[in-house]
CSV table of C-alpha atoms and ligand atoms in Angstrom, one decimal:
chain,number,residue,atom,x,y,z
A,1,MET,CA,0.2,0.3,-0.5
A,2,GLN,CA,1.0,3.2,-1.0
A,3,LEU,CA,0.0,5.4,1.5
A,4,ASN,CA,-0.4,9.2,0.3
A,5,GLN,CA,-4.3,10.5,-0.2
A,6,LYS,CA,-5.2,7.1,2.1
A,7,THR,CA,-6.7,7.4,5.1
A,8,VAL,CA,-5.3,5.8,7.9
A,9,VAL,CA,-7.1,5.4,12.1
A,10,ILE,CA,-4.0,5.0,14.2
A,11,THR,CA,-5.2,4.2,18.0
A,12,GLY,CA,-2.8,4.9,20.4
A,13,ALA,CA,-1.1,8.1,18.1
A,14,ALA,CA,-1.2,10.4,21.4
A,15,GLY,CA,2.5,9.6,21.4
A,16,GLY,CA,5.6,6.9,21.5
A,17,ILE,CA,5.1,5.0,18.5
A,18,GLY,CA,1.3,5.9,17.1
A,19,ARG,CA,2.8,9.5,17.1
A,20,GLY,CA,5.6,8.5,14.7
A,21,LEU,CA,3.6,6.8,12.9
A,22,ALA,CA,1.1,9.7,12.3
A,23,GLU,CA,3.9,12.0,11.8
A,24,ARG,CA,5.9,10.2,9.0
A,25,PHE,CA,2.1,8.9,7.0
A,26,SER,CA,1.3,12.0,6.5
A,27,ASP,CA,4.8,13.0,5.7
A,28,GLU,CA,3.6,10.0,3.0
A,29,GLY,CA,0.5,11.9,1.8
A,30,ALA,CA,-2.3,10.4,3.8
A,31,HIS,CA,-5.7,11.8,5.9
A,32,VAL,CA,-5.4,10.2,9.3
A,33,ILE,CA,-7.5,9.6,12.4
A,34,CYS,CA,-5.3,10.4,15.7
A,35,ALA,CA,-7.4,8.2,18.1
A,36,ASP,CA,-6.3,7.5,22.0
A,37,ILE,CA,-7.7,7.9,25.5
A,38,ASP,CA,-5.7,11.2,26.0
A,39,LEU,CA,-8.2,13.9,23.5
A,40,ASP,CA,-5.3,17.0,24.5
A,41,GLY,CA,-2.8,14.2,23.1
A,42,ALA,CA,-4.0,13.1,20.1
A,43,ARG,CA,-5.2,17.0,19.5
A,44,ASN,CA,-1.8,18.2,19.2
A,45,VAL,CA,-0.3,15.7,17.2
A,46,ALA,CA,-3.8,15.8,14.9
A,47,ALA,CA,-2.5,19.7,15.1
A,48,LYS,CA,1.1,19.6,14.3
A,49,ILE,CA,0.2,17.3,10.3
A,50,GLY,CA,-3.1,18.6,9.7
A,51,GLY,CA,-5.3,14.9,10.7
A,52,ASP,CA,-8.6,14.6,13.1
A,53,ALA,CA,-9.1,13.3,16.4
A,54,PHE,CA,-10.3,11.6,18.2
A,55,ARG,CA,-11.4,10.6,21.7
A,56,CYS,CA,-11.2,6.6,21.9
A,57,ASP,CA,-10.7,4.2,24.7
A,58,VAL,CA,-9.3,1.0,22.7
A,59,SER,CA,-10.7,-1.3,26.5
A,60,ALA,CA,-14.8,-0.9,25.5
A,61,GLU,CA,-15.6,-2.7,22.2
A,62,ASN,CA,-18.4,1.0,21.9
A,63,ASP,CA,-15.9,3.7,21.8
A,64,ILE,CA,-13.7,1.5,18.8
A,65,GLN,CA,-17.1,1.0,17.1
A,66,LYS,CA,-18.2,4.2,17.2
A,67,LEU,CA,-14.9,5.3,16.8
A,68,ILE,CA,-15.0,3.5,13.0
A,69,GLU,CA,-18.6,4.6,12.8
A,70,THR,CA,-17.8,8.7,13.0
A,71,VAL,CA,-14.8,7.8,10.7
A,72,GLU,CA,-16.4,6.7,7.6
A,73,ASP,CA,-20.0,8.4,8.1
A,74,THR,CA,-18.2,11.5,8.5
A,75,ILE,CA,-15.2,11.8,6.7
A,76,ALA,CA,-14.5,9.0,4.4
A,77,PRO,CA,-13.8,4.8,3.9
A,78,ILE,CA,-11.0,3.6,6.1
A,79,ASP,CA,-7.9,2.0,4.2
A,80,LEU,CA,-5.5,1.4,6.5
A,81,PHE,CA,-6.3,1.0,10.4
A,82,CYS,CA,-3.6,1.2,12.9
A,83,ALA,CA,-4.2,-0.6,16.1
A,84,ASN,CA,-1.6,0.5,18.2
A,85,ALA,CA,-2.6,1.4,21.1
A,86,GLY,CA,-1.2,-1.4,23.6
A,87,ILE,CA,0.0,-1.2,28.2
A,88,LEU,CA,2.7,-2.8,29.5
A,89,THR,CA,2.1,-4.9,32.4
A,90,LEU,CA,5.3,-6.6,34.7
A,91,GLY,CA,5.1,-9.3,36.8
A,92,GLY,CA,4.4,-12.3,36.9
A,93,LEU,CA,1.9,-15.3,38.9
A,94,ASP,CA,2.2,-12.9,41.2
A,95,VAL,CA,-0.2,-10.3,38.8
A,96,PRO,CA,-3.9,-9.8,39.8
A,97,ASP,CA,-6.6,-11.0,37.6
A,98,ALA,CA,-8.0,-7.8,37.0
A,99,ASP,CA,-4.8,-6.6,35.4
A,100,TRP,CA,-5.0,-9.2,32.9
A,101,ASP,CA,-8.4,-8.3,32.6
A,102,ARG,CA,-7.1,-4.9,31.6
A,103,ILE,CA,-4.3,-5.7,29.4
A,104,TRP,CA,-6.4,-8.6,27.5
A,105,LYS,CA,-9.1,-6.1,26.7
A,106,ILE,CA,-6.4,-3.4,25.2
A,107,ASN,CA,-3.3,-5.8,24.1
A,108,VAL,CA,-5.9,-8.5,23.0
A,109,MET,CA,-9.8,-8.3,23.1
A,110,SER,CA,-8.5,-4.2,20.9
A,111,HIS,CA,-8.1,-6.6,17.9
A,112,VAL,CA,-11.0,-8.3,18.0
A,113,TRP,CA,-13.3,-5.9,17.9
A,114,THR,CA,-11.4,-3.9,15.5
A,115,ALA,CA,-11.8,-6.2,13.4
A,116,ARG,CA,-15.0,-6.9,13.5
A,117,HIS,CA,-17.0,-3.5,12.9
A,118,LEU,CA,-13.9,-2.7,10.2
A,119,ILE,CA,-14.1,-5.9,8.5
A,120,PRO,CA,-17.6,-6.4,7.3
A,121,ARG,CA,-17.3,-2.9,5.7
A,122,MET,CA,-13.8,-3.6,4.0
A,123,VAL,CA,-15.0,-7.1,2.5
A,124,ALA,CA,-18.5,-5.0,1.5
A,125,ARG,CA,-15.7,-3.0,-0.9
A,126,GLY,CA,-13.1,-5.3,-2.4
A,127,GLY,CA,-10.6,-5.0,0.4
A,128,GLY,CA,-8.8,-3.0,2.8
A,129,TYR,CA,-5.9,-2.6,5.8
A,130,LEU,CA,-5.4,-4.1,9.1
A,131,MET,CA,-1.2,-2.7,10.7
A,132,THR,CA,-1.1,-4.6,13.9
A,133,THR,CA,1.3,-2.9,16.5
A,134,ALA,CA,2.2,-6.9,18.6
A,135,SER,CA,6.3,-6.1,19.6
A,136,ALA,CA,8.7,-9.2,19.4
A,137,ALA,CA,7.7,-10.1,22.9
A,138,GLY,CA,4.3,-11.8,21.1
A,139,LEU,CA,7.1,-13.8,18.8
A,140,LEU,CA,10.4,-14.7,22.3
A,141,ASN,CA,8.2,-13.5,24.9
A,142,GLN,CA,10.0,-11.2,27.4
A,143,PRO,CA,11.8,-12.3,30.4
A,144,GLY,CA,9.8,-10.7,33.3
A,145,ALA,CA,6.4,-9.6,31.4
A,146,ALA,CA,4.0,-12.3,31.6
A,147,PRO,CA,1.0,-10.0,30.9
A,148,TYR,CA,2.5,-8.6,28.5
A,149,GLY,CA,4.6,-11.7,26.4
A,150,VAL,CA,0.9,-13.5,26.4
A,151,SER,CA,-1.1,-11.1,25.2
A,152,LYS,CA,0.4,-10.0,22.3
A,153,HIS,CA,1.6,-13.8,21.4
A,154,ALA,CA,-2.8,-13.1,21.7
A,155,ALA,CA,-2.4,-10.7,19.3
A,156,VAL,CA,0.3,-12.0,16.4
A,157,GLY,CA,-2.1,-14.9,16.6
A,158,PHE,CA,-5.4,-13.3,15.6
A,159,ALA,CA,-3.7,-10.9,13.0
A,160,GLU,CA,-2.4,-14.9,11.2
A,161,TRP,CA,-6.0,-15.4,11.9
A,162,VAL,CA,-7.3,-12.6,9.7
A,163,ALA,CA,-4.5,-12.3,8.0
A,164,LEU,CA,-5.3,-16.4,6.8
A,165,THR,CA,-9.4,-16.2,6.3
A,166,TYR,CA,-9.4,-12.8,5.4
A,167,GLY,CA,-6.4,-12.2,2.3
A,168,ASP,CA,-8.9,-14.0,-0.5
A,169,GLN,CA,-11.3,-11.1,0.2
A,170,GLY,CA,-9.0,-8.1,0.0
A,171,ILE,CA,-8.2,-7.7,3.8
A,172,ARG,CA,-4.2,-7.3,3.8
A,173,VAL,CA,-2.1,-7.5,7.4
A,174,SER,CA,0.7,-6.5,9.1
A,175,VAL,CA,2.0,-6.9,12.2
A,176,LEU,CA,4.4,-5.0,14.1
A,177,CYS,CA,6.9,-6.6,16.1
A,178,PRO,CA,10.1,-4.6,17.8
A,179,GLN,CA,11.8,-4.3,20.7
A,180,ALA,CA,12.2,-1.7,22.6
A,181,VAL,CA,11.8,1.6,20.8
A,182,ARG,CA,11.5,5.0,22.9
A,183,SER,CA,8.7,6.2,24.2
A,184,GLU,CA,6.7,6.5,27.5
A,185,MET,CA,6.1,2.7,27.9
A,186,ILE,CA,10.0,2.6,27.6
A,187,ARG,CA,11.1,5.5,30.2
A,188,GLY,CA,13.3,3.8,33.7
A,189,HIS,CA,13.4,0.6,31.3
A,190,GLU,CA,16.2,1.9,29.0
A,191,THR,CA,18.6,-1.2,30.5
A,192,SER,CA,15.9,-3.8,30.1
A,193,VAL,CA,16.0,-7.9,28.8
A,194,ALA,CA,14.1,-5.0,25.8
A,195,ALA,CA,16.8,-3.3,25.1
A,196,ILE,CA,19.6,-5.7,24.7
A,197,ASP,CA,19.8,-4.4,20.3
A,198,GLY,CA,19.1,-1.3,21.0
A,199,ILE,CA,16.6,1.5,21.4
A,200,LEU,CA,15.5,2.6,17.6
A,201,GLU,CA,13.1,5.9,17.4
A,202,PRO,CA,9.8,5.8,16.4
A,203,ASP,CA,10.7,7.2,13.3
A,204,ASP,CA,13.2,4.3,12.6
A,205,VAL,CA,10.5,1.9,13.2
A,206,ALA,CA,7.1,4.2,10.9
A,207,GLN,CA,10.0,3.9,7.8
A,208,ALA,CA,10.1,0.5,8.9
A,209,CYS,CA,6.4,0.4,8.2
A,210,VAL,CA,6.1,2.4,5.5
A,211,GLU,CA,8.5,0.0,3.6
A,212,ALA,CA,6.9,-3.0,5.2
A,213,LEU,CA,2.8,-1.2,3.8
A,214,ALA,CA,5.1,-0.9,0.9
A,215,GLU,CA,5.6,-4.7,0.1
A,216,GLN,CA,2.4,-5.8,2.1
A,217,ARG,CA,4.1,-7.7,3.5
A,218,PHE,CA,3.0,-9.3,7.1
A,219,LEU,CA,6.0,-9.4,9.6
A,220,ILE,CA,7.6,-5.8,10.9
A,221,LEU,CA,11.1,-6.7,12.4
A,222,PRO,CA,12.1,-2.8,12.4
A,223,HIS,CA,15.3,-5.1,14.7
A,224,PRO,CA,16.2,-7.4,11.8
A,225,GLN,CA,17.8,-9.8,14.9
A,226,VAL,CA,14.6,-10.7,16.1
A,227,LEU,CA,14.5,-13.1,13.2
A,228,ASP,CA,17.9,-15.0,14.1
A,229,TYR,CA,16.5,-15.2,17.4
A,230,MET,CA,12.7,-16.6,15.9
A,231,ARG,CA,15.0,-19.7,13.9
A,232,LEU,CA,17.1,-20.3,16.9
A,233,LYS,CA,13.4,-21.4,18.7
A,234,THR,CA,11.6,-22.2,15.7
A,235,SER,CA,15.1,-24.7,14.3
A,236,ASP,CA,15.3,-26.0,18.6
A,237,TYR,CA,12.9,-24.8,20.6
A,238,ASP,CA,14.4,-27.0,24.5
A,239,ARG,CA,17.9,-24.8,23.0
A,240,TRP,CA,16.1,-21.5,23.3
A,241,ILE,CA,13.5,-22.2,26.7
A,242,SER,CA,16.9,-23.2,27.3
A,243,GLY,CA,18.7,-19.7,26.5
A,244,MET,CA,15.5,-17.4,27.4
A,245,ASN,CA,16.1,-18.9,30.8
A,246,LYS,CA,18.8,-17.8,30.9
A,247,LEU,CA,18.3,-14.6,29.9
A,248,ASN,CA,15.9,-14.2,33.0
A,249,GLN,CA,18.4,-15.0,34.7
A,250,GLN,CA,20.1,-12.0,33.8
A,251,PHE,CA,17.4,-9.6,34.3
A,252,THR,CA,15.1,-10.9,36.8
A,253,ASP,CA,15.7,-7.9,38.8
A,254,ASP,CA,15.8,-5.6,35.6
A,255,VAL,CA,12.5,-5.7,33.7
B,301,LIG,N1,8.0,1.5,23.2
B,301,LIG,C1,8.5,0.4,23.0
B,301,LIG,O1,9.6,-0.2,23.1
B,301,LIG,C2,7.4,-1.2,22.2
B,301,LIG,C3,8.0,-2.0,22.3
B,301,LIG,C4,7.3,-3.1,20.9
B,301,LIG,C5,6.1,-2.8,21.0
B,301,LIG,N2,5.1,-1.8,22.2
B,301,LIG,C6,3.7,-1.1,21.7
B,301,LIG,O2,3.9,0.0,20.6
B,301,LIG,C7,2.7,0.1,20.9
B,301,LIG,C8,2.9,1.8,21.1
B,301,LIG,O3,3.4,1.7,21.9
B,301,LIG,P1,4.0,2.5,22.7
B,301,LIG,O4,5.7,2.3,22.9
B,301,LIG,O5,4.2,4.0,21.7
B,301,LIG,O6,4.3,3.2,23.8
B,301,LIG,P2,3.2,4.8,24.8
B,301,LIG,O7,3.5,4.2,25.9
B,301,LIG,O8,4.1,5.5,24.4
B,301,LIG,O9,2.3,5.1,24.0
B,301,LIG,C9,1.1,4.9,23.8
B,301,LIG,C10,-0.8,4.9,23.9
B,301,LIG,O10,-0.9,4.4,23.8
B,301,LIG,C11,-2.5,5.0,24.9
B,301,LIG,N3,-2.9,4.4,24.9
B,301,LIG,C12,-2.9,3.7,26.3
B,301,LIG,N4,-4.0,3.2,27.5
B,301,LIG,C13,-4.9,3.4,25.9
B,301,LIG,C14,-6.2,2.5,25.9
B,301,LIG,N5,-6.9,1.9,26.3
B,301,LIG,N6,-7.0,3.7,24.7
B,301,LIG,C15,-6.7,3.8,24.2
B,301,LIG,N7,-5.2,4.4,24.3
B,301,LIG,C16,-4.7,4.4,24.6
B,301,LIG,C17,-1.3,6.4,25.7
B,301,LIG,O11,-2.3,7.7,25.9
B,301,LIG,C18,-0.4,6.6,24.8
B,301,LIG,O12,-0.9,8.3,24.0
B,301,LIG,C19,1.8,-0.6,21.9
B,301,LIG,O13,1.5,-2.0,21.4
B,301,LIG,C20,2.5,-1.7,22.4
B,301,LIG,O14,2.7,-2.9,23.6
B,301,LIG,C21,6.3,-1.0,22.6
């Protein structure tokens, strides 16, 4: 997909990766709708790029449905929906159920609800594009962060399912799986395991996305090392688990 003159919705666009995507996609000629639970932040980004801003809490299906309906009814059909909003929850067996519920809604169900309300519209008009911001943690897990690693695996799994189910009906899917990217999410965690191969800037991630969208490539890996780790995982799962266990011991006190 070339972004020029496309209508693009980005959730979590008030800051971090979402903001980087909004600015870059706008530079490419897209009309960007910045959606975020932080409406002031979304408005700031939209004002800078000549886009629109909406308040949307992606943990609520109603908000996602309303966002899609309002954009399609009052602006234009959505060509590309970037489901980017996500949260990080650290911890393991100690994490309360309420925290699991919250991250599950934001990191997983938001993608289901987006697909539920948008894919039938896209299929009816011959196609459309969904881009999910997952994480390298959705491919390789994350020591010290069970809810994050597990929910991001589910996000990747759902993106795969959408792609394999609707590919023949014109639906394209990409899944963005970076390691550490400079944003509020990793503030204070700059020496964590996620930053083991360096911290990218949101601009670098946006560049990788523009290239992958142009090629309609499913997997977007701004940190190329992730592909090597995936190959190691699939070639010898037990060796990979053992290596990750060592990494866990090394980083256990500093997620
Ligand atoms: N920063 C990293 O190192 C990194 C690495 C891999 C993947 N990711 C993923 O990238 C995405 C963006 O993260 P980021 O690093 O830019 O984080 P960030 O915290 O800087 O930005 C997240 C944005 O999402 C918004 N948001 C949070 N909860 C929301 C909700 N319920 N509804 C709507 N908006 C909500 C926030 O207001 C914020 O603007 C997330 O899905 C995250 O898991 C981040």
